[in-house]
Amino acid sequence: MSVANHDALPADRFDVAAVRAQFPVLADDGPGRTLTYLDSAATAQKPQAVIDALEDFYTREYASVHRGVYALSVRSTQRFEAVREKVCRLLHTSDPREVVFTRGTTEAINLVATSWGGQNVSAGDEIVVTQLEHHSNIVPWQLLCERTGARLRVAPIGLDGCVEVDAFEALLGPRTKLVALAHVSNALGTRLPVAALCQLARSRGITSLVDGAQAVPHGSVDVLAIGCDFYAFSAHKVFGPTGTGVLWGRRDLLDAMPPYQGGGSMIRSVSFEGTTYADAPQRFEAGTPDVAGVIGMGAALDWLEEIDREAAAAFECELLRYASEALEAIPGLHIFGSDPEKVGVLSFSLDCAHPHDIATILDREGVAIRAGHHCAQPLMKFYGVPAMARASLALYSDRSDIDALVSALETTREIFS
Ligand code: PLP
């Protein structure tokens, strides 16, 4: 965990060994059994605190939420609802009614596209995304465009993987209804200047959504300072369980939006003559929620609160520099994206091997990386490649991971050359 020596440089304040020790899957299990996990952008490993919280909830505290009057259900409801406040602390905001629990980032974006989009977007309107978006922040808008006759516009990036701000601004016009932007690119690690981009939108009365799936794991997020209208993230990328996530939305917007799905929990009263709906956020949470998942997310956020995020980010920055230098020294290796503000994502190609072959050989060496299009096919097209190999870092990554990666890449080169 963090070391309380505030005179030390931020990166030196971060005790990575203490953090790593809390992740059972990373334990040194002896020769040939140690995992070098470099796929944290896909999903993060879980600390013991989260595993224990899930086990404890299912063992001792399990009950459905909101409907039971018995003590177990009341306790479960209180713990469930308390997670909205933890999310508020994470996002530096204060109103738990602005926190909608979803299955993850994907569902959060689909919710906005269906509910807000259905109400506010019509034929001839425009939605602006960027070239580097994850499919989750492209396809829901394409579906909305198909339904409404609106048009998707794409803000370009440079070869460095950074959004061209002037070109983005030039796309904003009287028909632009929404801009939907990644906070951090999952494929390149680029950190978008979302506060500036959302300000450009807001000054023209355009609504903004930020896909925070890759930003929340890598540093502090302040949605009010960003000035966005919606912010989405997934619990599983931030050390929590799969199947849960959050849509944060400005209260006036959520209050004005129609339901996304119908069912139990989202209603005020139901009759065959007509149904009335609960207020936000319950209006958007039809059906029995993933109670354990939300409580596990709460445990992950509690765990994260104990981390000195400034020190962790500084440590990651140094580790990324170490990794970049080591990879660049490998003949024939090319790294995609060179944003100076980028987070710990290294997508690369090796001129002697296809990314899938690289990942397969690395796996044999105990190194888990991702190869493929990273759910960003338009970005692959931009770089003219079918796939990239990607090593991605999290709070528990250290130099031993990078050294293992480099050594396994040397083995790959020997095999293929
Ligand atoms: N957006 C980005 C930038 C992502 O990296 C991901 C997942 O990789 C998503 C959205 C989708 O997240 P989920 O699959 O958890 O809904």
Coordinates of C-alpha atoms and ligand atoms in Angstrom, one line a residue:
M1 CA 0.0 0.0 0.0
S2 CA 1.1 3.6 0.0
V3 CA 4.0 4.6 2.2
A4 CA 3.4 7.8 4.2
N5 CA 6.7 9.4 3.5
H6 CA 5.6 12.6 1.9
D7 CA 9.1 14.0 1.5
A8 CA 9.9 11.2 -1.0
L9 CA 9.4 11.7 -4.7
P10 CA 5.9 10.5 -5.6
A11 CA 7.1 7.5 -7.5
D12 CA 9.3 6.4 -4.6
R13 CA 6.4 6.8 -2.2
F14 CA 4.6 3.9 -4.0
D15 CA 5.3 0.5 -2.5
V16 CA 4.5 -1.7 -5.5
A17 CA 5.7 -4.9 -3.7
A18 CA 3.1 -4.3 -1.0
V19 CA 0.4 -3.7 -3.5
R20 CA 1.4 -6.8 -5.6
A21 CA 1.3 -9.0 -2.5
Q22 CA -2.4 -8.4 -2.2
F23 CA -3.1 -10.1 -5.5
P24 CA -3.2 -13.8 -5.0
V25 CA -3.0 -14.7 -8.7
L26 CA 0.4 -12.9 -8.9
A27 CA 1.9 -14.9 -6.1
D28 CA 5.2 -16.5 -6.9
D29 CA 4.2 -20.1 -7.2
G30 CA 7.6 -21.4 -8.0
P31 CA 9.5 -22.0 -11.3
G32 CA 7.3 -22.1 -14.4
R33 CA 4.2 -21.1 -12.4
T34 CA 4.6 -17.4 -12.0
L35 CA 2.2 -15.3 -14.0
T36 CA 3.4 -12.1 -15.8
Y37 CA 0.1 -10.5 -16.3
L38 CA 0.2 -7.7 -18.9
D39 CA -3.4 -7.6 -20.0
S40 CA -4.8 -5.3 -17.4
A41 CA -6.4 -3.0 -20.0
A42 CA -8.7 -6.0 -20.8
T43 CA -9.4 -6.7 -17.2
A44 CA -7.6 -6.1 -13.9
Q45 CA -6.8 -8.8 -11.4
K46 CA -8.5 -8.7 -8.0
P47 CA -7.0 -7.9 -4.7
Q48 CA -7.7 -10.2 -1.7
A49 CA -10.0 -7.5 -0.2
V50 CA -12.4 -7.7 -3.1
I51 CA -12.3 -11.6 -3.2
D52 CA -13.0 -11.6 0.6
A53 CA -15.9 -9.1 0.3
L54 CA -17.6 -11.2 -2.4
E55 CA -17.1 -14.4 -0.3
D56 CA -18.3 -12.7 2.8
F57 CA -21.4 -11.2 1.1
Y58 CA -22.4 -14.6 -0.3
T59 CA -21.6 -16.4 2.9
R60 CA -23.2 -14.2 5.5
E61 CA -25.0 -11.2 4.0
Y62 CA -26.7 -12.3 0.9
A63 CA -30.3 -11.1 0.2
S64 CA -32.0 -9.2 -2.6
V65 CA -32.2 -5.4 -2.3
H66 CA -35.0 -2.8 -2.1
R67 CA -37.9 -5.0 -1.5
G68 CA -37.3 -7.0 1.7
V69 CA -38.4 -5.7 5.1
Y70 CA -36.3 -8.3 7.0
A71 CA -33.0 -7.3 8.5
L72 CA -30.8 -9.2 6.0
S73 CA -32.4 -7.5 3.0
V74 CA -32.3 -4.1 4.7
R75 CA -28.5 -4.6 5.4
S76 CA -27.9 -5.7 1.8
T77 CA -29.8 -2.7 0.5
Q78 CA -27.8 -0.3 2.7
R79 CA -24.5 -1.8 1.5
F80 CA -25.7 -1.7 -2.1
E81 CA -26.8 1.9 -1.9
A82 CA -23.7 3.0 0.0
V83 CA -21.7 2.1 -3.2
R84 CA -23.3 5.0 -5.0
E85 CA -21.5 7.3 -2.5
K86 CA -18.2 5.5 -3.0
V87 CA -18.6 6.1 -6.7
C88 CA -19.3 9.8 -6.0
R89 CA -16.0 10.0 -4.0
L90 CA -14.2 8.3 -6.9
L91 CA -15.5 10.7 -9.4
H92 CA -15.2 13.8 -7.1
T93 CA -18.9 14.5 -7.2
S94 CA -21.5 14.4 -4.5
D95 CA -25.0 13.4 -5.5
P96 CA -25.6 9.6 -5.4
R97 CA -28.8 10.1 -7.4
E98 CA -26.5 10.7 -10.4
V99 CA -24.9 7.2 -10.2
V100 CA -26.7 4.5 -12.2
F101 CA -25.5 1.0 -11.8
T102 CA -25.0 -0.8 -15.2
R103 CA -23.4 -4.0 -16.4
G104 CA -20.4 -2.0 -17.4
T105 CA -19.2 0.8 -19.7
T106 CA -20.8 -0.9 -22.7
E107 CA -24.3 -0.9 -21.1
A108 CA -23.8 2.6 -19.8
I109 CA -23.1 4.0 -23.3
N110 CA -26.0 2.0 -24.8
L111 CA -28.3 3.4 -22.1
V112 CA -27.4 7.0 -23.1
A113 CA -27.7 6.2 -26.8
T114 CA -31.1 4.6 -26.4
S115 CA -32.7 6.8 -23.7
W116 CA -31.1 10.2 -24.2
G117 CA -30.4 9.7 -27.9
G118 CA -33.9 8.5 -28.6
Q119 CA -35.3 11.6 -27.0
N120 CA -32.8 14.2 -28.3
V121 CA -31.4 13.0 -31.6
S122 CA -33.3 13.1 -34.9
A123 CA -32.7 12.9 -38.7
G124 CA -29.9 15.2 -39.8
D125 CA -28.4 15.6 -36.4
E126 CA -24.7 14.7 -35.8
I127 CA -22.8 12.7 -33.2
V128 CA -19.0 13.2 -33.0
V129 CA -16.7 10.4 -31.9
T130 CA -12.9 10.1 -32.5
Q131 CA -10.9 7.7 -34.6
L132 CA -9.5 5.9 -31.6
E133 CA -12.7 4.8 -29.9
H134 CA -13.5 1.3 -28.6
H135 CA -16.3 -0.4 -30.4
S136 CA -18.5 0.3 -27.3
N137 CA -18.3 4.0 -28.1
I138 CA -18.9 3.6 -31.8
V139 CA -21.6 0.9 -32.4
P140 CA -24.3 2.3 -30.0
W141 CA -24.1 5.6 -31.8
Q142 CA -24.2 3.8 -35.2
L143 CA -27.4 2.0 -34.1
L144 CA -28.8 5.3 -32.9
C145 CA -28.0 6.9 -36.3
E146 CA -29.7 3.9 -38.1
R147 CA -32.8 4.4 -36.0
T148 CA -33.0 8.2 -36.3
G149 CA -31.3 9.1 -39.6
A150 CA -28.6 11.0 -37.7
R151 CA -25.0 11.0 -38.9
L152 CA -21.8 9.9 -37.1
R153 CA -18.8 12.2 -37.6
V154 CA -15.3 11.1 -36.8
A155 CA -12.6 13.4 -35.4
P156 CA -9.2 12.5 -36.7
I157 CA -6.0 11.6 -34.8
G158 CA -2.4 12.0 -35.8
L159 CA 0.1 9.3 -36.2
D160 CA 1.1 10.0 -32.6
G161 CA -2.3 8.7 -31.6
C162 CA -3.5 12.1 -30.3
V163 CA -6.8 13.8 -31.3
E164 CA -6.3 16.8 -33.5
V165 CA -8.2 19.4 -31.4
D166 CA -8.7 21.9 -34.2
A167 CA -10.1 19.3 -36.5
F168 CA -12.4 18.1 -33.7
E169 CA -13.6 21.7 -33.1
A170 CA -14.2 22.1 -36.8
L171 CA -16.6 19.2 -36.7
L172 CA -18.8 20.9 -34.1
G173 CA -21.7 22.5 -35.8
P174 CA -25.4 23.5 -35.4
R175 CA -26.5 19.9 -35.9
T176 CA -24.0 18.3 -33.5
K177 CA -26.0 16.9 -30.6
L178 CA -23.4 14.9 -28.7
V179 CA -19.7 14.3 -28.5
A180 CA -18.7 10.8 -27.2
L181 CA -15.0 10.5 -26.3
A182 CA -12.7 8.0 -24.7
H183 CA -10.9 9.5 -21.7
V184 CA -8.0 7.1 -22.4
S185 CA -7.5 4.9 -25.4
N186 CA -7.5 1.2 -24.7
A187 CA -5.3 0.5 -27.7
L188 CA -2.8 3.3 -27.5
G189 CA -2.9 4.6 -23.9
T190 CA -3.5 8.1 -25.3
R191 CA -5.0 10.4 -22.7
L192 CA -7.4 12.7 -24.4
P193 CA -7.7 16.3 -23.3
V194 CA -11.3 15.6 -22.4
A195 CA -11.8 18.8 -20.2
A196 CA -10.9 21.0 -23.2
L197 CA -12.9 18.9 -25.7
C198 CA -16.0 18.9 -23.4
Q199 CA -15.6 22.6 -22.9
L200 CA -15.6 23.1 -26.7
A201 CA -18.9 21.1 -26.8
R202 CA -20.5 22.8 -23.8
S203 CA -19.8 26.3 -25.1
R204 CA -21.9 25.3 -28.1
G205 CA -24.7 23.7 -26.1
I206 CA -23.6 20.2 -27.2
T207 CA -23.9 17.3 -24.7
S208 CA -20.8 15.2 -23.9
L209 CA -20.2 11.6 -22.8
V210 CA -16.8 10.4 -21.7
D211 CA -15.9 6.7 -21.8
G212 CA -13.8 6.4 -18.7
A213 CA -13.2 2.6 -18.9
Q214 CA -9.4 3.0 -19.2
A215 CA -9.0 6.2 -17.2
V216 CA -10.4 5.3 -13.8
P217 CA -7.8 2.5 -13.2
H218 CA -4.9 4.9 -14.0
G219 CA -5.6 8.0 -11.9
S220 CA -7.9 10.3 -10.2
V221 CA -11.0 11.4 -12.2
D222 CA -13.0 14.6 -11.5
V223 CA -16.1 14.7 -13.6
L224 CA -17.1 18.2 -12.6
A225 CA -13.6 19.5 -13.6
I226 CA -13.9 17.6 -16.9
G227 CA -17.3 19.3 -17.4
C228 CA -18.8 16.3 -19.1
D229 CA -22.5 15.4 -19.0
F230 CA -22.1 11.6 -18.8
Y231 CA -19.2 9.5 -17.6
A232 CA -19.0 5.7 -17.9
F233 CA -16.7 3.0 -16.4
S234 CA -16.5 -0.7 -15.7
A235 CA -15.8 -2.2 -12.2
H236 CA -13.8 -5.1 -13.6
K237 CA -11.1 -2.8 -15.0
V238 CA -10.7 -1.1 -11.6
F239 CA -10.0 -4.2 -9.6
G240 CA -13.7 -5.1 -9.0
P241 CA -15.9 -7.9 -10.3
T242 CA -17.2 -8.4 -13.8
G243 CA -20.8 -7.6 -14.7
T244 CA -21.0 -4.2 -12.9
G245 CA -20.2 -0.6 -13.8
V246 CA -21.5 2.9 -13.7
L247 CA -23.1 5.5 -15.7
W248 CA -22.7 8.9 -14.0
G249 CA -24.9 11.5 -15.5
R250 CA -25.9 15.1 -14.6
R251 CA -29.0 15.0 -12.6
D252 CA -31.1 17.3 -14.8
L253 CA -30.3 15.1 -17.8
L254 CA -31.0 11.8 -16.0
D255 CA -34.3 13.2 -14.6
A256 CA -35.5 14.2 -18.1
M257 CA -34.6 10.8 -19.7
P258 CA -37.1 8.1 -20.4
P259 CA -36.5 4.5 -19.1
Y260 CA -34.0 2.4 -20.9
Q261 CA -35.5 -1.1 -20.1
G262 CA -38.8 -2.0 -18.5
G263 CA -39.4 -4.4 -15.6
G264 CA -39.3 -4.6 -11.8
S265 CA -37.6 -2.0 -9.7
M266 CA -37.8 0.8 -12.2
I267 CA -41.5 1.6 -11.7
R268 CA -43.5 3.8 -9.3
S269 CA -46.8 2.1 -10.1
V270 CA -48.0 -0.4 -12.8
S271 CA -51.5 -0.9 -14.1
F272 CA -52.8 -1.9 -17.5
E273 CA -54.1 1.6 -17.9
G274 CA -50.6 3.1 -17.6
T275 CA -47.4 2.8 -15.7
T276 CA -45.4 5.5 -14.0
Y277 CA -41.7 5.3 -13.5
A278 CA -39.3 5.7 -10.5
D279 CA -36.9 8.6 -10.3
A280 CA -33.4 8.3 -11.5
P281 CA -31.3 6.3 -10.9
Q282 CA -33.8 3.5 -10.2
R283 CA -35.6 4.3 -13.4
F284 CA -32.6 3.0 -15.3
E285 CA -32.1 -0.2 -13.2
A286 CA -34.8 -2.6 -14.3
G287 CA -34.7 -6.1 -12.8
T288 CA -32.8 -7.7 -9.9
P289 CA -29.3 -6.0 -10.0
D290 CA -26.0 -7.7 -9.6
V291 CA -26.1 -7.1 -5.8
A292 CA -22.9 -9.0 -5.1
G293 CA -21.1 -7.4 -8.0
V294 CA -22.0 -3.9 -6.8
I295 CA -20.8 -4.7 -3.3
G296 CA -17.6 -6.1 -4.8
M297 CA -17.2 -2.9 -6.8
G298 CA -17.6 -1.0 -3.5
A299 CA -14.9 -3.1 -1.9
A300 CA -12.6 -2.3 -4.9
L301 CA -13.3 1.4 -4.5
D302 CA -12.6 1.2 -0.8
W303 CA -9.3 -0.6 -1.6
L304 CA -8.4 2.0 -4.1
E305 CA -9.1 4.8 -1.7
E306 CA -6.2 3.5 0.4
I307 CA -3.8 3.9 -2.5
D308 CA -1.8 7.1 -2.9
R309 CA -3.0 7.6 -6.5
E310 CA -0.5 10.4 -7.2
A311 CA 2.4 8.2 -6.2
A312 CA 0.9 5.2 -8.1
A313 CA 0.5 7.3 -11.3
A314 CA 4.1 8.6 -11.0
F315 CA 5.4 5.0 -10.5
E316 CA 3.4 3.9 -13.6
C317 CA 4.9 6.8 -15.6
E318 CA 8.4 5.7 -14.7
L319 CA 7.6 2.0 -15.4
L320 CA 6.1 3.0 -18.8
R321 CA 9.3 4.9 -19.6
Y322 CA 11.4 1.9 -18.5
A323 CA 9.2 -0.4 -20.7
S324 CA 9.2 1.9 -23.7
E325 CA 13.0 2.1 -23.7
A326 CA 13.4 -1.6 -23.3
L327 CA 10.9 -2.4 -26.1
E328 CA 12.3 0.2 -28.5
A329 CA 15.8 -1.4 -28.1
I330 CA 14.4 -4.6 -29.7
P331 CA 15.2 -4.7 -33.4
G332 CA 12.1 -4.6 -35.6
L333 CA 9.8 -3.6 -32.8
H334 CA 7.5 -0.6 -33.4
I335 CA 5.3 1.0 -30.7
F336 CA 2.0 2.6 -31.7
G337 CA 1.1 5.9 -30.2
S338 CA 3.5 8.4 -28.6
D339 CA 1.3 10.8 -26.5
P340 CA 3.6 12.2 -23.8
E341 CA 0.6 12.0 -21.4
K342 CA -0.1 8.3 -22.2
V343 CA -0.9 5.7 -19.6
G344 CA 0.6 2.3 -19.3
V345 CA -0.5 0.7 -22.5
L346 CA 2.1 -0.5 -25.0
S347 CA 0.8 -1.6 -28.4
F348 CA 3.4 -2.8 -30.7
S349 CA 4.3 -4.8 -33.8
L350 CA 7.4 -7.0 -34.4
D351 CA 8.4 -7.2 -38.0
C352 CA 9.2 -10.9 -37.9
A353 CA 6.0 -12.2 -36.4
H354 CA 2.2 -11.7 -36.4
P355 CA 0.7 -10.3 -33.2
H356 CA -1.2 -13.6 -32.5
D357 CA 2.1 -15.6 -32.9
I358 CA 3.8 -13.2 -30.5
A359 CA 1.1 -13.6 -27.9
T360 CA 1.2 -17.4 -28.3
I361 CA 5.0 -17.6 -27.8
L362 CA 4.8 -15.2 -24.9
D363 CA 2.2 -17.3 -23.3
R364 CA 4.5 -20.3 -23.4
E365 CA 7.0 -18.1 -21.5
G366 CA 4.3 -17.3 -18.9
V367 CA 3.7 -13.8 -20.2
A368 CA 0.0 -12.8 -20.8
I369 CA -0.5 -10.1 -23.3
R370 CA -3.3 -9.4 -25.7
A371 CA -3.2 -9.6 -29.5
G372 CA -5.9 -8.5 -31.9
H373 CA -7.8 -5.5 -32.9
H374 CA -8.6 -4.5 -29.3
C375 CA -12.2 -3.7 -30.2
A376 CA -10.9 -0.7 -32.2
Q377 CA -11.0 -1.8 -35.8
P378 CA -11.2 1.7 -37.2
L379 CA -8.0 2.5 -35.3
M380 CA -6.3 -0.6 -36.8
K381 CA -7.4 0.6 -40.2
F382 CA -5.9 4.0 -39.5
Y383 CA -2.5 2.5 -38.8
G384 CA -2.9 0.0 -41.7
V385 CA -2.5 -3.1 -39.5
P386 CA -4.9 -6.0 -38.9
A387 CA -3.9 -6.4 -35.3
M388 CA -1.5 -5.2 -32.6
A389 CA 0.2 -6.9 -29.7
R390 CA -0.5 -5.1 -26.5
A391 CA 1.1 -5.1 -23.1
S392 CA -0.9 -3.1 -20.5
L393 CA 0.0 -2.1 -16.9
A394 CA -1.9 -1.8 -13.7
L395 CA -1.1 -0.7 -10.1
Y396 CA 0.5 -4.1 -9.4
S397 CA 2.9 -4.1 -12.5
D398 CA 6.6 -3.8 -11.8
R399 CA 10.0 -4.0 -13.6
S400 CA 10.0 -7.8 -13.3
D401 CA 7.0 -7.9 -15.6
I402 CA 8.7 -5.8 -18.2
D403 CA 11.9 -7.8 -17.9
A404 CA 9.9 -11.0 -18.5
L405 CA 8.2 -9.4 -21.5
V406 CA 11.5 -8.3 -23.0
S407 CA 13.1 -11.7 -22.5
A408 CA 10.1 -13.5 -24.0
L409 CA 10.1 -11.1 -27.0
E410 CA 13.8 -12.0 -27.5
T411 CA 12.8 -15.7 -27.6
T412 CA 10.1 -14.8 -30.1
R413 CA 12.6 -13.1 -32.4
E414 CA 14.9 -16.1 -32.2
I415 CA 12.1 -18.4 -33.2
F416 CA 10.9 -16.3 -36.1
S417 CA 14.2 -15.1 -37.5
Ligands
PLP1 N1 -14.3 1.5 -23.6 C1 -13.0 1.3 -23.5 C2 -12.0 2.4 -23.8 C3 -12.6 0.0 -23.2 O1 -11.3 -0.3 -23.1 C4 -13.6 -1.0 -22.9 C5 -13.2 -2.4 -22.6 O2 -12.1 -2.8 -23.0 C6 -14.9 -0.7 -23.0 C7 -15.3 0.6 -23.4 C8 -16.0 -1.7 -22.8 O3 -16.0 -2.0 -21.4 P1 -16.9 -3.3 -20.9 O4 -16.6 -4.4 -21.9 O5 -16.4 -3.5 -19.6 O6 -18.3 -2.8 -21.0

